[in-house]
Tab-separated table of C-alpha atoms and ligand atoms in Angstrom:
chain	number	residue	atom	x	y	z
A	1	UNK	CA	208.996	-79.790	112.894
A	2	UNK	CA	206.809	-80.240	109.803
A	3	UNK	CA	204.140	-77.933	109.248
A	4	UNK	CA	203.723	-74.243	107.586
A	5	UNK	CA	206.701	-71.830	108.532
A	6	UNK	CA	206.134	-69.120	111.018
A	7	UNK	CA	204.109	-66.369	109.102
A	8	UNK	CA	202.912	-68.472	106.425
A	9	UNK	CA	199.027	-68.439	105.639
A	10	UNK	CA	196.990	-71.027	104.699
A	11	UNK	CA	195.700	-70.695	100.844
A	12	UNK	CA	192.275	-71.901	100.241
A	13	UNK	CA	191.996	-75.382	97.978
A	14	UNK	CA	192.461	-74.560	94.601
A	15	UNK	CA	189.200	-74.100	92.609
A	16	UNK	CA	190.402	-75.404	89.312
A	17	UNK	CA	193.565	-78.339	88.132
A	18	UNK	CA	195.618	-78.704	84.902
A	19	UNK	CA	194.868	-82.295	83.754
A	20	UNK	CA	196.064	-81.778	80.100
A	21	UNK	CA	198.955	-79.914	78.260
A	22	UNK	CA	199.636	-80.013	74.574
A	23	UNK	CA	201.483	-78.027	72.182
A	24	UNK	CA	202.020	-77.250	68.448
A	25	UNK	CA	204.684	-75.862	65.822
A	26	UNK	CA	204.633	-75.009	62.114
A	27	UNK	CA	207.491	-77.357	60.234
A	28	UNK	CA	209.534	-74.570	58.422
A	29	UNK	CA	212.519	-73.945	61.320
A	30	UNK	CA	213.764	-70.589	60.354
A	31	UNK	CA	217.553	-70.538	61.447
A	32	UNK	CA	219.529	-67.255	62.343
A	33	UNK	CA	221.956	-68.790	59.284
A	34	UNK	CA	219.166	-68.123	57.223
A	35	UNK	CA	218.285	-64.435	58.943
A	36	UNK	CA	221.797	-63.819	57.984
A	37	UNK	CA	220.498	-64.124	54.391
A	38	UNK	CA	217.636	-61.602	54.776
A	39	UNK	CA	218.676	-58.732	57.487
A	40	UNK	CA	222.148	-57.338	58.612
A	41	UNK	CA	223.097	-59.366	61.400
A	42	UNK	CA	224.969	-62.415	62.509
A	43	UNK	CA	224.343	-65.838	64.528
A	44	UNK	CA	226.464	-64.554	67.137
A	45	UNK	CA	224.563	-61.016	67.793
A	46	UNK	CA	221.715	-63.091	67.852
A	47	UNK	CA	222.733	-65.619	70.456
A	48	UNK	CA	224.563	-63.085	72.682
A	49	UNK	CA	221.843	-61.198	73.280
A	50	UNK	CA	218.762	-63.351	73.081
A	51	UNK	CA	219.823	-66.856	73.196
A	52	UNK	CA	217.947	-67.539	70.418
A	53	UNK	CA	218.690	-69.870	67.574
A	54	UNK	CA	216.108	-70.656	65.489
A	55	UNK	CA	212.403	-70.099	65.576
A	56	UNK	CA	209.319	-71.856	63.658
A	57	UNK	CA	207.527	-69.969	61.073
A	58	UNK	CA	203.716	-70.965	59.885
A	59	UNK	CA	202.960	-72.006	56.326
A	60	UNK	CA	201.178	-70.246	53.904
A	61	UNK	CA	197.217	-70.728	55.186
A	62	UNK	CA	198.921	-71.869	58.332
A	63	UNK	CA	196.568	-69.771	60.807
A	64	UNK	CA	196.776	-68.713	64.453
A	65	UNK	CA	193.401	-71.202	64.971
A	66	UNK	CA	195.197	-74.159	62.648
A	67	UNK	CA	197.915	-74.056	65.490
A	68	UNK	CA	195.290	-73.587	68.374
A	69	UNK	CA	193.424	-76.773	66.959
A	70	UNK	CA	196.480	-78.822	67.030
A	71	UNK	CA	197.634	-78.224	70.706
A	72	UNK	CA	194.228	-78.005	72.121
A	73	UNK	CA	193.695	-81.487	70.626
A	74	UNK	CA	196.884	-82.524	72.526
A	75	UNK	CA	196.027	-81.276	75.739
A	76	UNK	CA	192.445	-82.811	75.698
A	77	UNK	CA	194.252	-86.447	74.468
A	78	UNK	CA	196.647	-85.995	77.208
A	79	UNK	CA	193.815	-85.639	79.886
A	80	UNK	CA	191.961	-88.536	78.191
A	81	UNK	CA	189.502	-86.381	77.669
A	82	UNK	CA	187.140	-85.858	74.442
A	83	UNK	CA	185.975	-81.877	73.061
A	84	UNK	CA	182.547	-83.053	74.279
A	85	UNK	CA	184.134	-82.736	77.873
A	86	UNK	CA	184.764	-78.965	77.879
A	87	UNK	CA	182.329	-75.722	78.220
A	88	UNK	CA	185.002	-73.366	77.566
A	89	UNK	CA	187.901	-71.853	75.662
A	90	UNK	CA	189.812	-68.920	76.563
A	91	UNK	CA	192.326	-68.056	73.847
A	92	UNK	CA	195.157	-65.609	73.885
A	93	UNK	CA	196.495	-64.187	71.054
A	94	UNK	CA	197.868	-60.665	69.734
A	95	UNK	CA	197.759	-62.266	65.981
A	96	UNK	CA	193.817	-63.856	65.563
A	97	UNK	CA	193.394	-65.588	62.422
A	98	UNK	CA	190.612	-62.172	61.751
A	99	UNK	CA	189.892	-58.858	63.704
A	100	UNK	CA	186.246	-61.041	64.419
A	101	UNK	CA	184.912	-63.360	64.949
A	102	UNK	CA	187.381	-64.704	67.555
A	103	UNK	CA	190.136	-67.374	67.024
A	104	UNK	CA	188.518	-69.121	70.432
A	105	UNK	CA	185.081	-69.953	67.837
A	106	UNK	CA	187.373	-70.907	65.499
A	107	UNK	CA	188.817	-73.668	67.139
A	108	UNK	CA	185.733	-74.378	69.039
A	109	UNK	CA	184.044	-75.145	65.693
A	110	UNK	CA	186.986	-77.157	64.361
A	111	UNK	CA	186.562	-78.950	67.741
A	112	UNK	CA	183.207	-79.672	66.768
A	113	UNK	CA	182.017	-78.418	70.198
A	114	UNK	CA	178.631	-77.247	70.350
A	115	UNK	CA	177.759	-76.105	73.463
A	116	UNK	CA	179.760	-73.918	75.920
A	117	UNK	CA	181.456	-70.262	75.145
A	118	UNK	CA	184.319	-69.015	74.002
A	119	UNK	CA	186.712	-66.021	73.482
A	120	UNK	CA	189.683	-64.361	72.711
A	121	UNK	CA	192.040	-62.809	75.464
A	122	UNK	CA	194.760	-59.912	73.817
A	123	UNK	CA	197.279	-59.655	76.840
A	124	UNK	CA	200.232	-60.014	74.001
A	125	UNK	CA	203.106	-61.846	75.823
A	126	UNK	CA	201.065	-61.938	78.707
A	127	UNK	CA	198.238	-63.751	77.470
A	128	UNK	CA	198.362	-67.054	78.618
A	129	UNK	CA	198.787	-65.736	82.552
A	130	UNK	CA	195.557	-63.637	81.947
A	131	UNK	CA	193.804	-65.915	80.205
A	132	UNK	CA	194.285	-69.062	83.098
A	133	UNK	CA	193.737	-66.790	85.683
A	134	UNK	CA	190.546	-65.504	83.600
A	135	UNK	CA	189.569	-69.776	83.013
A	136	UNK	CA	190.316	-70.124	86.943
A	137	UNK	CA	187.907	-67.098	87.793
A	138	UNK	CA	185.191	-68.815	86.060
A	139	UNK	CA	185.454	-72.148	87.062
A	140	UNK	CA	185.574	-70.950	90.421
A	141	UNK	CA	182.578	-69.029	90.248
A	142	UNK	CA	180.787	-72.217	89.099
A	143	UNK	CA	180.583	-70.627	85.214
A	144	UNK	CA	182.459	-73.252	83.221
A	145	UNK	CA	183.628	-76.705	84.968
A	146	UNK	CA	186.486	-77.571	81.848
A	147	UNK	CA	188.339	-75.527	79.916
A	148	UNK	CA	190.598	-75.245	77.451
A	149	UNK	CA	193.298	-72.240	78.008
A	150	UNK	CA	195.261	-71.830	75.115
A	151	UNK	CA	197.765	-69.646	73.630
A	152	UNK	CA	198.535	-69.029	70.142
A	153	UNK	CA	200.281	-67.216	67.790
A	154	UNK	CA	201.594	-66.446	64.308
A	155	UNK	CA	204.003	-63.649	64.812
A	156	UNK	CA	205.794	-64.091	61.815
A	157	UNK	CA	202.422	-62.009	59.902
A	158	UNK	CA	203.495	-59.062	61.868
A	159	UNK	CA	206.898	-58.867	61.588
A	160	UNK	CA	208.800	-56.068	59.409
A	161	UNK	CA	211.123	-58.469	57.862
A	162	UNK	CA	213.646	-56.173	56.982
A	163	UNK	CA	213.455	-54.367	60.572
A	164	UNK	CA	216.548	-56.702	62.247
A	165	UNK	CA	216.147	-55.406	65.839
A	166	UNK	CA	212.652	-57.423	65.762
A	167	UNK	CA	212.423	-59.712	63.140
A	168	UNK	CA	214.704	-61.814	64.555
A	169	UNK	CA	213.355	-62.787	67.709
A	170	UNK	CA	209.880	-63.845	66.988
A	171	UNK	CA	208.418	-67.449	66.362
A	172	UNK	CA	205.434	-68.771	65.432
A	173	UNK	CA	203.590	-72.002	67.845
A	174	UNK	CA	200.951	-72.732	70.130
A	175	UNK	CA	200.287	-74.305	73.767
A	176	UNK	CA	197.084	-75.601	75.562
A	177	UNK	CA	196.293	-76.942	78.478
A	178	UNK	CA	192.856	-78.631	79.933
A	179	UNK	CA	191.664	-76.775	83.304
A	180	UNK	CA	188.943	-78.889	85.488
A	181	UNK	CA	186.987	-77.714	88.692
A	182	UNK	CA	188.229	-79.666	91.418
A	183	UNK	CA	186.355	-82.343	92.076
A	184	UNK	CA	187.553	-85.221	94.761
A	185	UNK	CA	189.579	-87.198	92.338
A	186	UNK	CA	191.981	-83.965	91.280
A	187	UNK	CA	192.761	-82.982	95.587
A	188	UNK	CA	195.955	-85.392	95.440
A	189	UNK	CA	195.662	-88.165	97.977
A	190	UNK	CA	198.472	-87.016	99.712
A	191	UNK	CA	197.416	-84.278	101.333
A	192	UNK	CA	198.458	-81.151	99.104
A	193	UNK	CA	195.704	-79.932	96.643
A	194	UNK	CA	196.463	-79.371	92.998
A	195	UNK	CA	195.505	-76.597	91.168
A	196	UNK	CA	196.142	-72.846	90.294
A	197	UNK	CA	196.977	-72.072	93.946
A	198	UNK	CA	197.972	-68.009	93.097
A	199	UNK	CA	197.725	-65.132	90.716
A	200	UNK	CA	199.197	-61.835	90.285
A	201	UNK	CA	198.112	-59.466	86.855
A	202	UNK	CA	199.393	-56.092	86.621
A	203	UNK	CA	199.447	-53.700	83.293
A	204	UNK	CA	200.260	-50.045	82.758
A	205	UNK	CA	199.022	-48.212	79.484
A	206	UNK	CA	201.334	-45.215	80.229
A	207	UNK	CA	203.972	-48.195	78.483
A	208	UNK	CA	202.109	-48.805	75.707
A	209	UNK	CA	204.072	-47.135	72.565
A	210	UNK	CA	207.096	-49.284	73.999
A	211	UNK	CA	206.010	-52.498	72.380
A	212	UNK	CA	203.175	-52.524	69.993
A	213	UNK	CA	201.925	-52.805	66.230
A	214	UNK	CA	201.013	-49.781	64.238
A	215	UNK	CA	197.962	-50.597	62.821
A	216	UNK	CA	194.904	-51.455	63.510
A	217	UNK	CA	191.094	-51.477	62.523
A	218	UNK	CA	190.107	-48.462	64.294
A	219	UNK	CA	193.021	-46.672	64.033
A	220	UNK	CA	194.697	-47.073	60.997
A	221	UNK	CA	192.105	-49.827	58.765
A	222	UNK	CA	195.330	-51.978	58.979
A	223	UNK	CA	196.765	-54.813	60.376
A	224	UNK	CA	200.544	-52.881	60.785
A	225	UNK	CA	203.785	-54.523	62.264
A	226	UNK	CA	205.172	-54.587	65.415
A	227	UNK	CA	207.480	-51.616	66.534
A	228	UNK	CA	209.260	-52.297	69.819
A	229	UNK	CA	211.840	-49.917	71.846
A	230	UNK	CA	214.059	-52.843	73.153
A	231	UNK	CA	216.182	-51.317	75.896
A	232	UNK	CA	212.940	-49.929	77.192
A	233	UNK	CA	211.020	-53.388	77.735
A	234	UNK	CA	214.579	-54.996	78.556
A	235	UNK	CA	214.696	-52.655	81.537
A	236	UNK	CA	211.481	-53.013	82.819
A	237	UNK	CA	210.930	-56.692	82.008
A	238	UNK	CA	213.197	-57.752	85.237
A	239	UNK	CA	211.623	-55.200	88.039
A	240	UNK	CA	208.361	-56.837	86.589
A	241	UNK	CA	209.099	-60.278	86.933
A	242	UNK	CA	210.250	-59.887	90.300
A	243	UNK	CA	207.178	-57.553	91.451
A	244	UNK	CA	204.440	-60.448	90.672
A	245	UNK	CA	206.305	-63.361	91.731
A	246	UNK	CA	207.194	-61.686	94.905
A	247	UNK	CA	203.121	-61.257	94.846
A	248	UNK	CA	202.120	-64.442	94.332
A	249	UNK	CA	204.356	-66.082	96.594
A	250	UNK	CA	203.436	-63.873	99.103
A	251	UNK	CA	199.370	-64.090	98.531
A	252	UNK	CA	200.787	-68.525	98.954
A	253	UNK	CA	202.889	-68.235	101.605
A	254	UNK	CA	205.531	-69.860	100.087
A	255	UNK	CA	209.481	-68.744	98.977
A	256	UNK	CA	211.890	-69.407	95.939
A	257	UNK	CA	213.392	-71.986	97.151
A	258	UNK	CA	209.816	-74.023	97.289
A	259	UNK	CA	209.184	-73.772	93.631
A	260	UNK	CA	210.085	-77.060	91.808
A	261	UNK	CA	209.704	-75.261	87.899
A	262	UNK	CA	210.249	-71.764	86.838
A	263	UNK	CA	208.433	-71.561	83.009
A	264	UNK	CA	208.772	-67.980	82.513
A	265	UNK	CA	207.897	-65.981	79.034
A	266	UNK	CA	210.688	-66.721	76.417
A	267	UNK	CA	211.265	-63.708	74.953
A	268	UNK	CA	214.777	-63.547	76.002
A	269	UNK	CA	217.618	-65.593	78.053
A	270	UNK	CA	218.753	-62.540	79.460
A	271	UNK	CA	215.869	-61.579	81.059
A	272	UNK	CA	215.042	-64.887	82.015
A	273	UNK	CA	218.685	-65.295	83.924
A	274	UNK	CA	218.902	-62.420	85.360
A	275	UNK	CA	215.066	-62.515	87.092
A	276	UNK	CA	215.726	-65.960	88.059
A	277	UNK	CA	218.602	-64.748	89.608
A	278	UNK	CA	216.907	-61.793	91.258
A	279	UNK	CA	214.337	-64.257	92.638
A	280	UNK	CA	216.758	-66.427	93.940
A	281	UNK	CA	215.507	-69.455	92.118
A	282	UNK	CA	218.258	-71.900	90.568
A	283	UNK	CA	219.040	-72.114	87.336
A	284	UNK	CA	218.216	-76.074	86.978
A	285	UNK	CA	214.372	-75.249	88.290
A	286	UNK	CA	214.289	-72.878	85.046
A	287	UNK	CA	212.359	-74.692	81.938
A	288	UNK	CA	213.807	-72.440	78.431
A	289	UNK	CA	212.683	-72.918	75.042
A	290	UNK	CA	213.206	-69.935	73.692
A	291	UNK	CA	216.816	-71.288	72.278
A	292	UNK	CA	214.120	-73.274	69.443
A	293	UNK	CA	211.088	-71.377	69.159
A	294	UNK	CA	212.509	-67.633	69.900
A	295	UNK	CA	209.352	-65.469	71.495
A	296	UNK	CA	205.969	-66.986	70.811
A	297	UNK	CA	204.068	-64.184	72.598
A	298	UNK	CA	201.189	-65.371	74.403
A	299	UNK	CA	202.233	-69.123	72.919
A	300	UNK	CA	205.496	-69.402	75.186
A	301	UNK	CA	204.324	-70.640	77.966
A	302	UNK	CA	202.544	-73.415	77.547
A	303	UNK	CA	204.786	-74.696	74.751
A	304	UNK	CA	207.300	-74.554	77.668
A	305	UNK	CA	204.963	-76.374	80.301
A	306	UNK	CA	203.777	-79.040	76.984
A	307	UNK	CA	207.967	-79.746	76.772
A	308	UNK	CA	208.798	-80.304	80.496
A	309	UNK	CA	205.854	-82.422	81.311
A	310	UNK	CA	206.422	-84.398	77.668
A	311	UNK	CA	210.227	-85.172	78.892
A	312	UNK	CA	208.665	-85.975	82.537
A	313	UNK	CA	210.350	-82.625	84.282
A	314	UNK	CA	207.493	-81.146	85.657
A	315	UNK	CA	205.543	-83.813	87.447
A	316	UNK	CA	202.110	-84.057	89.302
A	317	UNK	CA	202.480	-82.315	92.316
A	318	UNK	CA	205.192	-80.388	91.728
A	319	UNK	CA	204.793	-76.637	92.330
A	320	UNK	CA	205.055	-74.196	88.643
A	321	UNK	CA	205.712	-70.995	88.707
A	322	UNK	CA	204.300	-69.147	85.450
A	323	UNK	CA	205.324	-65.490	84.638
A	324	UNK	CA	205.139	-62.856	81.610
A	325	UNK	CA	205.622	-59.755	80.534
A	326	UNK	CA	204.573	-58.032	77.312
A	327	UNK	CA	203.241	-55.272	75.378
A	328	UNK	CA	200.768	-52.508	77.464
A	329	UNK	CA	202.866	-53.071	79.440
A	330	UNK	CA	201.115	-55.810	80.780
A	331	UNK	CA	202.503	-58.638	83.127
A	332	UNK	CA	201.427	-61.396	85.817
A	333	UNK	CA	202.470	-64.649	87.683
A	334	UNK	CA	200.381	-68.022	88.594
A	335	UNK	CA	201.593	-70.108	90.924
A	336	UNK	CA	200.241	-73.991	89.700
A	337	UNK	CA	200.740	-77.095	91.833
A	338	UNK	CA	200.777	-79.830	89.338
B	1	COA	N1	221.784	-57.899	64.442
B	1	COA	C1	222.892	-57.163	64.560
B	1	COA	N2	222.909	-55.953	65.126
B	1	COA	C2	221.750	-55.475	65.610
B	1	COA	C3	220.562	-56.197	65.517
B	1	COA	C4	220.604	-57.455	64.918
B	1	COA	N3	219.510	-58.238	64.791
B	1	COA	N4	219.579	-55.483	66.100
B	1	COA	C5	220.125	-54.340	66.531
B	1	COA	N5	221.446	-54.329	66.231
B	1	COA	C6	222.422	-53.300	66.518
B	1	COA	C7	221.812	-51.949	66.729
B	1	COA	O1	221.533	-51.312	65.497
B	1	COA	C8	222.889	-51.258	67.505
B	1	COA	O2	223.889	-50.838	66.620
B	1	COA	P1	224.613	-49.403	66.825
B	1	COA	O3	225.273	-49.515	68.165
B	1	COA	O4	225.532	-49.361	65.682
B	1	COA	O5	223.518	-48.406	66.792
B	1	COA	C9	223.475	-52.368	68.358
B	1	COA	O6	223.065	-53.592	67.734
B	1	COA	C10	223.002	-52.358	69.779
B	1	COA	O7	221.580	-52.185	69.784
B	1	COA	P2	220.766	-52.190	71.110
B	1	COA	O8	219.324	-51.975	70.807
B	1	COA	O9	221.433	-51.294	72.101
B	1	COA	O10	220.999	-53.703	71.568
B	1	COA	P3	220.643	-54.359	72.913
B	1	COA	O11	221.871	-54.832	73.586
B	1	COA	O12	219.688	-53.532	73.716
B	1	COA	O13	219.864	-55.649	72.431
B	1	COA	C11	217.603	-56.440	72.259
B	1	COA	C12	218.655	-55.502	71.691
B	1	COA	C13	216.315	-56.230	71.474
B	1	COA	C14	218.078	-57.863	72.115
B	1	COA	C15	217.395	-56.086	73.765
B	1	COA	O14	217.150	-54.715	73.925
B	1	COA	C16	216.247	-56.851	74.364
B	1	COA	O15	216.337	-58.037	74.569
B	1	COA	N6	215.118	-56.162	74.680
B	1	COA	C17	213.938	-56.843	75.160
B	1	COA	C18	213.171	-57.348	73.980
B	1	COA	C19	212.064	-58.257	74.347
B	1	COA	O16	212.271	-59.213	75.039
B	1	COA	N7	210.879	-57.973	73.805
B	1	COA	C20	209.733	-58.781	73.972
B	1	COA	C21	209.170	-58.637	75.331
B	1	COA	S1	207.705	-59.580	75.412
């Protein structure tokens, strides 16, 4: 019999829909053949552990904002839709082009957008989950009615280049998408609303000299680079993953085997198999990009979600499962229909 399974609760219609994704990457591919040629370490430590193989790296006066620009004007192309059309932009980054303004103004001014608000989100890796669930929040509560959640990043600023147990997994790139209130054209006709259906966001300070930068303005009058114990976050990463996923489903009603798309953080293939595994979700439902563009922070994401739905994986209607985990430790799950 068709119909919810025993136990199963109904979830409310979705306040808010992704009608737009877009993405952008510096030109300069930084290869681990060429890392060979700066630290002590090899393609095949690299790939063993990581899965990564190369990773973008921003020009000289290549911002955080220049990359923002680019994949916000993607998304808003992609939903056919003109800067004019949004009221806000919610921007996560742990590398803003300055300590203030914001990045989000920034773009919003290279947008030429005049009216609306925007801001920065600093979640590191877990930026883009906090800042769609923060876009969601207000769309729902009748604040904004478009927005533009992006994430961006230049990593490659605060990297100690000749630290090799960091410098080699970072990348530079940036992902947007377009969020709309529901309105009656975005319920799909078929019965099955679209839109951010779930979210989970969890953090614990007590993690944060695990994975950070040492510097700062208040602290130090200094930008500083990032420092990272990698065991640590490798440890915790998966019993993360597994504890907001498990959330969200739950809060949905929904299991593993109903997700269409995992697009988990890409800071890692390891991680990312072995919490896919955990979850029980297969390994063909799993978008990875971190092979090309290494860990893109708060970036990852929606470069991941810009590449399925470019190649026509991910599909409207299908259901996405987002998920990160970063610095704070923060971390956090949405669960999208398409
Ligand atoms: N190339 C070659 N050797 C390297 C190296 C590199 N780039 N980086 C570290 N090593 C060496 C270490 O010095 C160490 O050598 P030693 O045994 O002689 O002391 C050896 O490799 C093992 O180091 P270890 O730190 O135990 O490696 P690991 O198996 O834990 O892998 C990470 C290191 C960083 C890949 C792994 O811990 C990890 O993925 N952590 C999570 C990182 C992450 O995803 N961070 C972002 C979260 S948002």
């Amino acid at each position: 019999m068709d119909g919810p399974s025993p136990g199963r609760r109904e979830v409310a219609r979705p306040a808010a829909c992704v009608v737009g994704v877009g993405s952008a990457l510096p030109e300069r591919v930084l290869t681990n053949l060429q890392l060979m040629e700066m630290v002590d370490t090899s393609d095949d430590w690299i790939v063993s552990r990581t899965g990564i193989r190369e990773r973008r790296i921003a020009a000289e006066g290549e911002f955080t904002s220049h990359l923002a620009e680019r994949a916000a004007r993607q998304a808003l192309d992609n939903a056919g839709l003109t800067p004019a059309d949004i009221d806000l932009i919610v921007l996560a980054t742990a590398t803003p082009d300055n300590t203030f303004p914001s990045t989000a103004v920034a773009v919003q001014e290279r947008l030429g957008m005049k009216t609306g608000a925007a801001f920065d989100v600093a979640a590191v890796c877990s930026g883009f989950v906090y800042a769609l669930t923060t876009a969601n929040a207000l769309i729902a509560t009748g604040t904004a009615r478009r927005a533009l959640v992006i994430g961006a990043e230049t990593f490659s600023r605060i990297l100690d280049w000749s630290d090799r147990t960091t410098c080699v997994l970072f990348g530079d790139g940036a992902g947007a998408v377009v969020l709309e209130a529901n309105g009656a054209t975005n319920g799909s006709a078929s019965g099955t609303p679209r839109g951010i259906i779930a979210s989970s966001l969890r953090s614990d300070g007590a993690h944060r000299d695990k994975l950070f930068v040492d510097g700062g303005p208040s602290s130090t009058r200094s930008v500083g680079h990032l420092r990272m114990r990698g065991q640590e976050v490798f440890r915790f990463a998966i019993g993360a993953t597994v504890d907001v996923v498990e959330d969200v489903m739950a809060k949905a009603g929904i299991t593993a085997q109903d997700i269409d798309w995992f697009v988990p953080h890409q800071a890692n293939k390891r991680i990312i198999d072995a919490s896919a595994r955990k979850l029980g979700i297969d390994e063909k439902k799993v978008v990875l990009t971190v092979e090309r563009h290494g860990n893109t922070s708060a970036a990852s994401i929606p470069l991941a979600l810009s590449q399925a739905s470019a190649d026509g994986r991910i599909k409207k209607g299908d259901l996405v499962l987002l998920e990160a985990m970063g610095g704070g430790f923060t971390w956090g799950a949405v669960l999208v229909r398409w």
